[in-house]
Coordinates of N, CA and C in Angstrom, one line a residue:
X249 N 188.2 -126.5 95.3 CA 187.8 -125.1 94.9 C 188.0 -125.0 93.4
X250 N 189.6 -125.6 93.0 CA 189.5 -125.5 91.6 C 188.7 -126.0 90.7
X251 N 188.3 -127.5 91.1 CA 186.9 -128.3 90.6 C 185.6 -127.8 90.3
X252 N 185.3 -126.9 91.1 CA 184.2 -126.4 91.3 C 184.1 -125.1 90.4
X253 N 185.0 -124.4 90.4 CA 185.3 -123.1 89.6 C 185.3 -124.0 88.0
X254 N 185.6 -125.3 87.9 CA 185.8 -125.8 86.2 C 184.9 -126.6 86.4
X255 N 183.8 -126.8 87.3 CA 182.4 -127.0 87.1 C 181.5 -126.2 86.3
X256 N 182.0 -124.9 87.6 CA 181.2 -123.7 87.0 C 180.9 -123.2 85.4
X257 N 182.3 -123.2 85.2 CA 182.6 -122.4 83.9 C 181.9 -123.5 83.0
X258 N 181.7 -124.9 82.8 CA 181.4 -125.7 82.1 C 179.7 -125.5 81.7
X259 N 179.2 -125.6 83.2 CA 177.6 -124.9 83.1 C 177.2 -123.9 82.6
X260 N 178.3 -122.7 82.8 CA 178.0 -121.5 81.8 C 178.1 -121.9 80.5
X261 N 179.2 -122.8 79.9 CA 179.1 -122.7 78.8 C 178.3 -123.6 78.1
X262 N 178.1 -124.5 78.7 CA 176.6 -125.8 78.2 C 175.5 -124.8 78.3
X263 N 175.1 -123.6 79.1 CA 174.4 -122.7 78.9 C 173.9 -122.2 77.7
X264 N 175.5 -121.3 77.4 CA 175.3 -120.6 76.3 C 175.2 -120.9 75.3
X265 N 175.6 -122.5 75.4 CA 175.3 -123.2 74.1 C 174.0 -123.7 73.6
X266 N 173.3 -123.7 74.3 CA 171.7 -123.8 74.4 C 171.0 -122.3 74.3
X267 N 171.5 -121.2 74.3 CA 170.9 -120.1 74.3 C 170.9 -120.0 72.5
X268 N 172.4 -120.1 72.3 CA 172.6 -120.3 71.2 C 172.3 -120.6 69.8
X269 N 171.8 -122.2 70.8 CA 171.1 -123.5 70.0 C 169.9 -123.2 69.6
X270 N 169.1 -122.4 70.3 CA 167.9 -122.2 70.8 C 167.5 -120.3 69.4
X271 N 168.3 -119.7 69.9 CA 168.0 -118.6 68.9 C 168.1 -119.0 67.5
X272 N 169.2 -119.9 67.3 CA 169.8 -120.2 65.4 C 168.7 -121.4 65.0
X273 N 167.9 -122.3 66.1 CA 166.5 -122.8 65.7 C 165.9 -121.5 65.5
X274 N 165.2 -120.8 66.3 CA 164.2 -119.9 66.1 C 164.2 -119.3 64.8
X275 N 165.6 -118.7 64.5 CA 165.9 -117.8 63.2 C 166.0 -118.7 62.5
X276 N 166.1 -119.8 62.6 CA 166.0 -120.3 61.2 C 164.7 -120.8 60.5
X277 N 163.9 -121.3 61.3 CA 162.6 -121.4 61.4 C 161.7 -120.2 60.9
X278 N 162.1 -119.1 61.5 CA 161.4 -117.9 61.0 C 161.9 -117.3 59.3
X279 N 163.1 -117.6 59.6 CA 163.4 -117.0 58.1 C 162.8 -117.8 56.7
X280 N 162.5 -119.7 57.1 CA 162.2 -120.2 56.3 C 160.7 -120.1 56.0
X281 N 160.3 -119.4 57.2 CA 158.9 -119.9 57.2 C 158.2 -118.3 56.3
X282 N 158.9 -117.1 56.4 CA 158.8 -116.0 56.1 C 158.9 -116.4 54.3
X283 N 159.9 -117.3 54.4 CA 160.4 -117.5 52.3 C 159.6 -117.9 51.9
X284 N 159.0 -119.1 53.0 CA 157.7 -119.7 52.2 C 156.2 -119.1 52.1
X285 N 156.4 -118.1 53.3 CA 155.1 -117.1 52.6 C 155.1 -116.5 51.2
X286 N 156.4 -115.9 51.4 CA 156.5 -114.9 49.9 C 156.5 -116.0 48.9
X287 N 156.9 -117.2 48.8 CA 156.9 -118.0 47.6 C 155.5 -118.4 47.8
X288 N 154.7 -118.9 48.6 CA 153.1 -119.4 48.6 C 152.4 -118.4 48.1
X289 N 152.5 -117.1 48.9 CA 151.8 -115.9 48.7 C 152.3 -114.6 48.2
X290 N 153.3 -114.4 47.1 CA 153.6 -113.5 46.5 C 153.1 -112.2 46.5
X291 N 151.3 -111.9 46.3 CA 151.0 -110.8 46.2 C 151.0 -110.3 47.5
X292 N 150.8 -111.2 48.5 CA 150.4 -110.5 49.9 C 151.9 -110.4 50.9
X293 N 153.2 -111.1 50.3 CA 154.5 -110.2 51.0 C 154.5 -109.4 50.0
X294 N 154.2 -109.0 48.9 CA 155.1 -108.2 48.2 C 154.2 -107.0 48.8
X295 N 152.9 -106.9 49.0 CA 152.3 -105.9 49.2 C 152.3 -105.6 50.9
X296 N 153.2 -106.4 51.5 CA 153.1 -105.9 53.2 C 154.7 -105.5 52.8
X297 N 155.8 -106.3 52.0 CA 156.9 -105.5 51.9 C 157.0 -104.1 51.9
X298 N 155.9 -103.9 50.5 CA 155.7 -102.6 50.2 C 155.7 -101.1 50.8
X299 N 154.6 -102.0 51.9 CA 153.5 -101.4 53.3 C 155.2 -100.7 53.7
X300 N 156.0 -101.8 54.7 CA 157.2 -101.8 55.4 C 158.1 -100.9 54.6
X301 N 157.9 -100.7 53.5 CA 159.4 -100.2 53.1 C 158.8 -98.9 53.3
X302 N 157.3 -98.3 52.4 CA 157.0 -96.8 52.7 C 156.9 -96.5 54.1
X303 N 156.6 -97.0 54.8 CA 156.6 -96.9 56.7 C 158.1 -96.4 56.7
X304 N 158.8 -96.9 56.2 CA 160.2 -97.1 56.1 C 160.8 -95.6 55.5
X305 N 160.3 -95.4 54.2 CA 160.9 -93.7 53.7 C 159.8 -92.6 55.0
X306 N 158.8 -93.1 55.1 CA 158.5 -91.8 56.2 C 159.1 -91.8 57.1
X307 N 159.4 -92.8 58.0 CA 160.1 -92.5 59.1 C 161.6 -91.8 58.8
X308 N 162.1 -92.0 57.5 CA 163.2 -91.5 57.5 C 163.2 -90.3 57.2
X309 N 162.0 -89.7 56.1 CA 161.3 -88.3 55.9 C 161.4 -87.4 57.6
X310 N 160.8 -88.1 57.9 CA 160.3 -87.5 59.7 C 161.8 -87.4 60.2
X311 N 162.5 -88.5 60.1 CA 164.2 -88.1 61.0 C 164.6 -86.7 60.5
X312 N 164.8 -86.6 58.8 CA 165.5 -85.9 57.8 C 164.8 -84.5 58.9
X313 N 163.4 -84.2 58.4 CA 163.0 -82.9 59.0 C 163.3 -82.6 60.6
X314 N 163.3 -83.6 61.3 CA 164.1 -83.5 63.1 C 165.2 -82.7 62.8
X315 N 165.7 -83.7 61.8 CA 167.2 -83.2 62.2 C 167.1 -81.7 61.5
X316 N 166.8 -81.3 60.8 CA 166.6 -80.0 60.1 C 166.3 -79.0 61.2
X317 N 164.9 -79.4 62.0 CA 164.6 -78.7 62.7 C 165.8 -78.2 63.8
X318 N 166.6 -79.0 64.4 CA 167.4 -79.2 65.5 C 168.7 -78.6 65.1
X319 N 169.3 -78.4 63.5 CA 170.1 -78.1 63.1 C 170.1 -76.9 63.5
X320 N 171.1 -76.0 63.9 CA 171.4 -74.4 63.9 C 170.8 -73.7 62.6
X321 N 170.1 -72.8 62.8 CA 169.5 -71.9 61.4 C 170.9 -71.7 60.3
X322 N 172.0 -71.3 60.6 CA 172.8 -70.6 60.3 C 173.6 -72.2 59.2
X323 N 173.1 -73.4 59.6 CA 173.7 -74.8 59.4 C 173.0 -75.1 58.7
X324 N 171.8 -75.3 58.3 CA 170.7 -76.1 58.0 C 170.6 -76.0 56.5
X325 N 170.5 -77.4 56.0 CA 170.8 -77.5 54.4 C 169.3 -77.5 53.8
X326 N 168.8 -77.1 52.8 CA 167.6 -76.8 51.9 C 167.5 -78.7 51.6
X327 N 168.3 -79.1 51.6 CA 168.4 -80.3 50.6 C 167.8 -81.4 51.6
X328 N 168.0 -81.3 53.0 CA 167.2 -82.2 54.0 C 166.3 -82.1 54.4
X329 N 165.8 -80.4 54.1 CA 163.9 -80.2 54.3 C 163.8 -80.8 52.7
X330 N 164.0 -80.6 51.9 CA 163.4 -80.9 50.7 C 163.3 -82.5 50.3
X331 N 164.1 -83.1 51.3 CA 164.3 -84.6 50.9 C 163.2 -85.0 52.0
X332 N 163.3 -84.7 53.4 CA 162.5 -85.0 54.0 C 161.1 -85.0 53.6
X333 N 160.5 -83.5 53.3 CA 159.1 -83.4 52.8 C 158.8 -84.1 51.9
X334 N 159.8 -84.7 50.5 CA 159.8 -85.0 49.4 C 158.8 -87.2 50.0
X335 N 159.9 -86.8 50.8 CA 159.7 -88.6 51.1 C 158.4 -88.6 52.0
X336 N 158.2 -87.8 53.1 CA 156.9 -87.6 53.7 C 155.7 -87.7 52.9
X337 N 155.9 -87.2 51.6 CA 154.7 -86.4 51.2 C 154.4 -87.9 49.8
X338 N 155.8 -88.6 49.6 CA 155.5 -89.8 48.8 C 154.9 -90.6 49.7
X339 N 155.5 -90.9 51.0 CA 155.0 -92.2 51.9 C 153.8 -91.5 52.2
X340 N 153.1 -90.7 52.5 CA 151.7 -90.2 52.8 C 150.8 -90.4 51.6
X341 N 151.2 -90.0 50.8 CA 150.3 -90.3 49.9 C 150.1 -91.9 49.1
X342 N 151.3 -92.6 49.4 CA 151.1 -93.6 48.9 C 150.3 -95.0 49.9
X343 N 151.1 -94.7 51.1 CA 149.6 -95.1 52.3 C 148.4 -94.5 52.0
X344 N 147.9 -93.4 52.0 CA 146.5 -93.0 51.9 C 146.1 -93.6 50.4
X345 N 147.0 -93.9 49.4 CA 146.2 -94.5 48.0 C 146.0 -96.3 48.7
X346 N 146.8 -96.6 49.5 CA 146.9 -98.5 49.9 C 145.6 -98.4 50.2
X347 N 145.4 -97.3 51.2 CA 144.4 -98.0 52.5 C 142.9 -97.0 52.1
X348 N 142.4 -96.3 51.2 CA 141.4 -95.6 50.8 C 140.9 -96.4 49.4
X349 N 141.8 -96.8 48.6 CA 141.1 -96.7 47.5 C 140.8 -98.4 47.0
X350 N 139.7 -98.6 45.9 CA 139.6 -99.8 45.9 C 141.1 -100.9 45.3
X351 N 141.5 -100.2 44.3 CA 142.9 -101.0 44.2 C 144.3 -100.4 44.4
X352 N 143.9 -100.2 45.9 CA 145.2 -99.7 47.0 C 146.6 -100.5 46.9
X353 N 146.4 -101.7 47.4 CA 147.8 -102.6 47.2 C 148.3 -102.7 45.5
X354 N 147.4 -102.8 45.0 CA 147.8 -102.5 43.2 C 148.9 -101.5 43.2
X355 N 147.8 -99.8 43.4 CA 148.7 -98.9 43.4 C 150.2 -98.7 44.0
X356 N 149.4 -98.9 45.6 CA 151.2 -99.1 46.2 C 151.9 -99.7 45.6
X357 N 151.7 -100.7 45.0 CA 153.1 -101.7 44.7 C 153.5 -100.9 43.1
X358 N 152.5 -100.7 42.5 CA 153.0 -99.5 41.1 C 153.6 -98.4 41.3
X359 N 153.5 -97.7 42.3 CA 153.9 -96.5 43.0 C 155.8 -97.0 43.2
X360 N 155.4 -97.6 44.2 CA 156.6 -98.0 44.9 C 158.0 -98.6 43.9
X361 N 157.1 -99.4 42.6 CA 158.0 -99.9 41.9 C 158.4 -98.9 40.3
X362 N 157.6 -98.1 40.5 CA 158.2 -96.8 39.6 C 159.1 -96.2 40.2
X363 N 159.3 -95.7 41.7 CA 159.8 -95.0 42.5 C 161.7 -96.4 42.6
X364 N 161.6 -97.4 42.2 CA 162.6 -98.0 42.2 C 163.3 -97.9 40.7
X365 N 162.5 -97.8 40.1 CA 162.7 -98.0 38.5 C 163.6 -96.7 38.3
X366 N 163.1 -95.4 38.8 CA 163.6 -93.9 38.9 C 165.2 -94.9 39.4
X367 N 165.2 -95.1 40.7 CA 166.7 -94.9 41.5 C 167.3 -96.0 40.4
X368 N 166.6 -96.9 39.8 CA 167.6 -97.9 39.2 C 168.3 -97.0 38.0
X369 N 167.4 -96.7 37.0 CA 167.8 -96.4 36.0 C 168.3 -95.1 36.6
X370 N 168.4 -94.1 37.1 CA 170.2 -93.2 37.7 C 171.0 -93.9 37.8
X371 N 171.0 -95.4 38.3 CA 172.3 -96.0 38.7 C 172.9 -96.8 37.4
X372 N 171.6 -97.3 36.4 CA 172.1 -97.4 35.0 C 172.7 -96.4 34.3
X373 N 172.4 -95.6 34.0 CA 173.2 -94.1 33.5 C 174.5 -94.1 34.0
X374 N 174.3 -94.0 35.3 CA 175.7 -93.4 36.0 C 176.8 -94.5 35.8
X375 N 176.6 -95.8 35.9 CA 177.1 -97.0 35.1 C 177.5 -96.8 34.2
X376 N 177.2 -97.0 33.1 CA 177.5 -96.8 31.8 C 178.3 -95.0 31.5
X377 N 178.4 -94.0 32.5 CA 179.0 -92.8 32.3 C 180.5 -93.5 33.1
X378 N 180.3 -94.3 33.9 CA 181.4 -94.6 34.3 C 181.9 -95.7 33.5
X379 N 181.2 -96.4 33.0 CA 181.9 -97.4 31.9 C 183.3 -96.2 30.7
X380 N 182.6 -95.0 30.9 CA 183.3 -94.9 29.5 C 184.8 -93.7 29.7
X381 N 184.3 -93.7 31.4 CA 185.4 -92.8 31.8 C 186.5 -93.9 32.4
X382 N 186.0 -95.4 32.3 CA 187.6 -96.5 33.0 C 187.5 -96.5 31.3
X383 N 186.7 -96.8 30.0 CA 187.4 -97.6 28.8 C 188.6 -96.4 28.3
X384 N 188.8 -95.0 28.7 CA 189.2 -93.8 28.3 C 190.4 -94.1 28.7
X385 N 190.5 -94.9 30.2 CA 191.4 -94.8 31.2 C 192.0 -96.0 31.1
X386 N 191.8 -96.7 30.3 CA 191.6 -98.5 30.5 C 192.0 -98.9 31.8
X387 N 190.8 -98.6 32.4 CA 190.7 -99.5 33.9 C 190.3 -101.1 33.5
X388 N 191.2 -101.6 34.2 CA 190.2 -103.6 34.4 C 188.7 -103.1 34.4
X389 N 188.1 -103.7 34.3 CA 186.7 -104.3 34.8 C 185.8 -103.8 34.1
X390 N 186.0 -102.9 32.9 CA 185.1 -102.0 32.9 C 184.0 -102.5 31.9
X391 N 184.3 -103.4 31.3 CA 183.2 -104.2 30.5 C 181.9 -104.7 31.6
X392 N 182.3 -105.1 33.1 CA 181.4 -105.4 34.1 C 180.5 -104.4 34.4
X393 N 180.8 -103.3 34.4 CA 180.2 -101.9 34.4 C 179.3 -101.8 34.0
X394 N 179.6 -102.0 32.4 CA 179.2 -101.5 31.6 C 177.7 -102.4 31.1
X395 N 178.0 -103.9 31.9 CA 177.2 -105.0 32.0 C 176.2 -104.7 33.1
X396 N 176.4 -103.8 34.0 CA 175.6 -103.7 35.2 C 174.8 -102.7 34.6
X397 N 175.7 -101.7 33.9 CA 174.6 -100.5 33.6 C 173.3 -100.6 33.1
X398 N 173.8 -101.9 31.9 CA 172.3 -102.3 30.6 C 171.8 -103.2 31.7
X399 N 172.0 -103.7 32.2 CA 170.9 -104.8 32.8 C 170.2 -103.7 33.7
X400 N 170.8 -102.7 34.5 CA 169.7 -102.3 35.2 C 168.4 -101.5 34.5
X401 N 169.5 -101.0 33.2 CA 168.2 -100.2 32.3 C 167.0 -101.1 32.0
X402 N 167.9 -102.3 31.5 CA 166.6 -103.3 30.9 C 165.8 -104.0 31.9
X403 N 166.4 -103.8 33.4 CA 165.4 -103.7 34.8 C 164.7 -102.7 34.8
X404 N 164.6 -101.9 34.3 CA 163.9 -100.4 34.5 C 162.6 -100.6 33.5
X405 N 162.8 -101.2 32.1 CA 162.1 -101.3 31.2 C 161.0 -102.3 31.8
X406 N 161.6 -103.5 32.4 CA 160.1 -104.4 32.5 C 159.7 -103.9 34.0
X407 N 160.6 -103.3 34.7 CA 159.8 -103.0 35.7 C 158.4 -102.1 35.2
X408 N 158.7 -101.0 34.4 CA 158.0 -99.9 34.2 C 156.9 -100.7 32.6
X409 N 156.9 -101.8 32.6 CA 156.0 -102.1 32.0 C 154.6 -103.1 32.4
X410 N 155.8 -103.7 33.2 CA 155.1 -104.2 34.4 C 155.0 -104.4 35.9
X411 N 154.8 -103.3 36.3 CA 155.6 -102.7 37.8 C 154.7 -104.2 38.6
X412 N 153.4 -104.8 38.6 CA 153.1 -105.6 39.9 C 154.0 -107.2 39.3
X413 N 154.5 -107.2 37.9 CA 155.2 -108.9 37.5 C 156.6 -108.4 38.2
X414 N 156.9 -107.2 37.7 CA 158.3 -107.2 38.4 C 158.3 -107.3 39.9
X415 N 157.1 -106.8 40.7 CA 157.5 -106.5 42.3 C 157.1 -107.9 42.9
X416 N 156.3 -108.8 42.4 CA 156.2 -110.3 42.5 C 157.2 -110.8 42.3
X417 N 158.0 -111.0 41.2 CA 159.0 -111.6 40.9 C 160.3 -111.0 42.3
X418 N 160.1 -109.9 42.4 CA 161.4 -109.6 43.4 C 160.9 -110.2 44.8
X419 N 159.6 -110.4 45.0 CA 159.3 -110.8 46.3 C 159.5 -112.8 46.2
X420 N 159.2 -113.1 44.9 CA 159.4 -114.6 44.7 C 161.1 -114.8 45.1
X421 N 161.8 -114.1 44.3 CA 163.2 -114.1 44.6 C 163.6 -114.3 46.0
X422 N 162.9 -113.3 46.8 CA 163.5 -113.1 48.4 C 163.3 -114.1 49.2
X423 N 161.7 -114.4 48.8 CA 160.9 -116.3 49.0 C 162.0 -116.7 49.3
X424 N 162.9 -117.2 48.0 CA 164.0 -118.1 47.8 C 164.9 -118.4 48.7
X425 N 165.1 -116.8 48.4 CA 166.6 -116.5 49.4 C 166.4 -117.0 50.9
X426 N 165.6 -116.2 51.4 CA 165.3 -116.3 52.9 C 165.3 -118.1 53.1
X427 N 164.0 -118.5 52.1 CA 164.2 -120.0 52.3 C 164.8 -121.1 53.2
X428 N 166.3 -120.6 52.1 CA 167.3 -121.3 51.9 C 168.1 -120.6 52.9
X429 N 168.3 -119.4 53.2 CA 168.9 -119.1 54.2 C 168.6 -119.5 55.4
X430 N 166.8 -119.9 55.8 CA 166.3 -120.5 57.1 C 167.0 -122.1 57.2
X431 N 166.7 -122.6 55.8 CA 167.0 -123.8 56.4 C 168.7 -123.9 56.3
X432 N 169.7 -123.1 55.8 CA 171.1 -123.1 56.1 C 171.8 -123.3 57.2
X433 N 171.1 -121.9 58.3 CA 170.8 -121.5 59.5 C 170.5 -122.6 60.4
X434 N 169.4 -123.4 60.1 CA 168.5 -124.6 60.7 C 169.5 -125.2 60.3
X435 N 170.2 -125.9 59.5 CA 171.4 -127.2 59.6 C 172.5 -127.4 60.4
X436 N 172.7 -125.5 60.5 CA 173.9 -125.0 61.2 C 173.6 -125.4 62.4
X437 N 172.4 -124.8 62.3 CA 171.9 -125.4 64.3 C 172.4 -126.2 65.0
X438 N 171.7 -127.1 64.0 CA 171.3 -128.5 64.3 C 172.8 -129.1 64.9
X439 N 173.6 -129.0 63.1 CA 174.6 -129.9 63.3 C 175.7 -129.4 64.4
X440 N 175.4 -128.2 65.2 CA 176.3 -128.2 66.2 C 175.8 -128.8 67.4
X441 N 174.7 -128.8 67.7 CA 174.1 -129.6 68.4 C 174.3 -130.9 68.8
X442 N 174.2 -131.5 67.6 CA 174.5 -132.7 67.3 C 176.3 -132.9 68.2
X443 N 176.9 -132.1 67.7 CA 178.2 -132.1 68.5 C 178.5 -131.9 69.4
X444 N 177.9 -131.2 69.8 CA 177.8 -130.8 71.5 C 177.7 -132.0 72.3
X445 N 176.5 -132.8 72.0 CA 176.2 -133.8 72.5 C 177.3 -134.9 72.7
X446 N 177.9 -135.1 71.6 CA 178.5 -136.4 71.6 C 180.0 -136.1 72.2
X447 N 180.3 -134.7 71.7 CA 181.7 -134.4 72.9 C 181.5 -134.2 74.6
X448 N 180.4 -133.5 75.0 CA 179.7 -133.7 76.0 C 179.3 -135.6 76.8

């Protein structure tokens, strides 16, 4: 009986180890094979990214107004109808410029990468306001700060001069990443596999 019970358990786990094996191929396969689109084909992830991310602020526009809606009158903040509509009324219009007009994906990706340039450059500002409130205070780090703030500005600059080099270039980047994360993933796989076997 006890044999059989440390049969059992063994098959489960030779199982799960194939379930395993089996998903961390998959994902790794997909992640590389995703990097190598965006590195082969730059303009066409950067412009389905694009697609995905505004899909992405409406749906969040649409939650913001639910929850508004559902909120008690007496509760309900101005700032989550206004953010909600705000992002509705960008993702609506910036789908209807993709999919109407002759240089739709152009626009979206100009659209979308001004709309990043906005959130970057707040976060350069706000950087550099905090750079000067640790150099007052002499906190550690604050020259790092103060390094993150100008780089994002000077992110802001070539985005906003070239919103479709910059949104290529961030989708070339991700190419990379993902890549190399598929095939990390894929070694990981493998090489446990590999060990499975031979302790097995």
């Amino acid at each position: 009986m006890k044999q059989k019970t440390i049969a059992s358990l063994e098959q489960a786990a030779q199982a799960a180890r194939r379930r395993v094996f089996t998903s961390g191929v998959a994902a790794g396969l997909l992640l590389f094979l995703l990097g190598m689109a965006a590195l082969f084909a730059p303009l066409a992830a950067g412009w389905s990214l694009a697609v995905l991310l505004v899909t992405g602020f409406a749906l969040y526009g649409a939650a913001q107004l639910w929850a508004w809606v559902e909120t008690p009158q007496d509760r309900r903040s101005t700032w989550t109808l206004l953010g909600g509509l705000a992002l509705l009324g960008f993702a609506g219009f910036a789908l209807w410029a993709a999919f109407t007009t002759p240089y739709g994906g152009a626009a979206l990706i100009a659209m979308l990468a001004n709309a990043v340039a906005l959130f970057t450059v707040i976060q350069g500002i706000s950087q550099i306001i905090a750079f000067s409130e640790m150099r007052r205070q002499n906190t550690p780090g604050a020259g790092w700060v103060l390094a993150g703030g100008i780089l994002n500005v000077v992110a802001v600059n070539l985005i906003v001069l070239q919103p479709l080099t910059g949104w290529l270039a961030v989708s070339t980047l991700w190419g990379i990443y993902l890549a190399v994360a598929g095939l990390g993933l894929l070694a990981e796989s493998l090489s446990g596999h590999r060990g499975w076997y031979t302790n097995s």
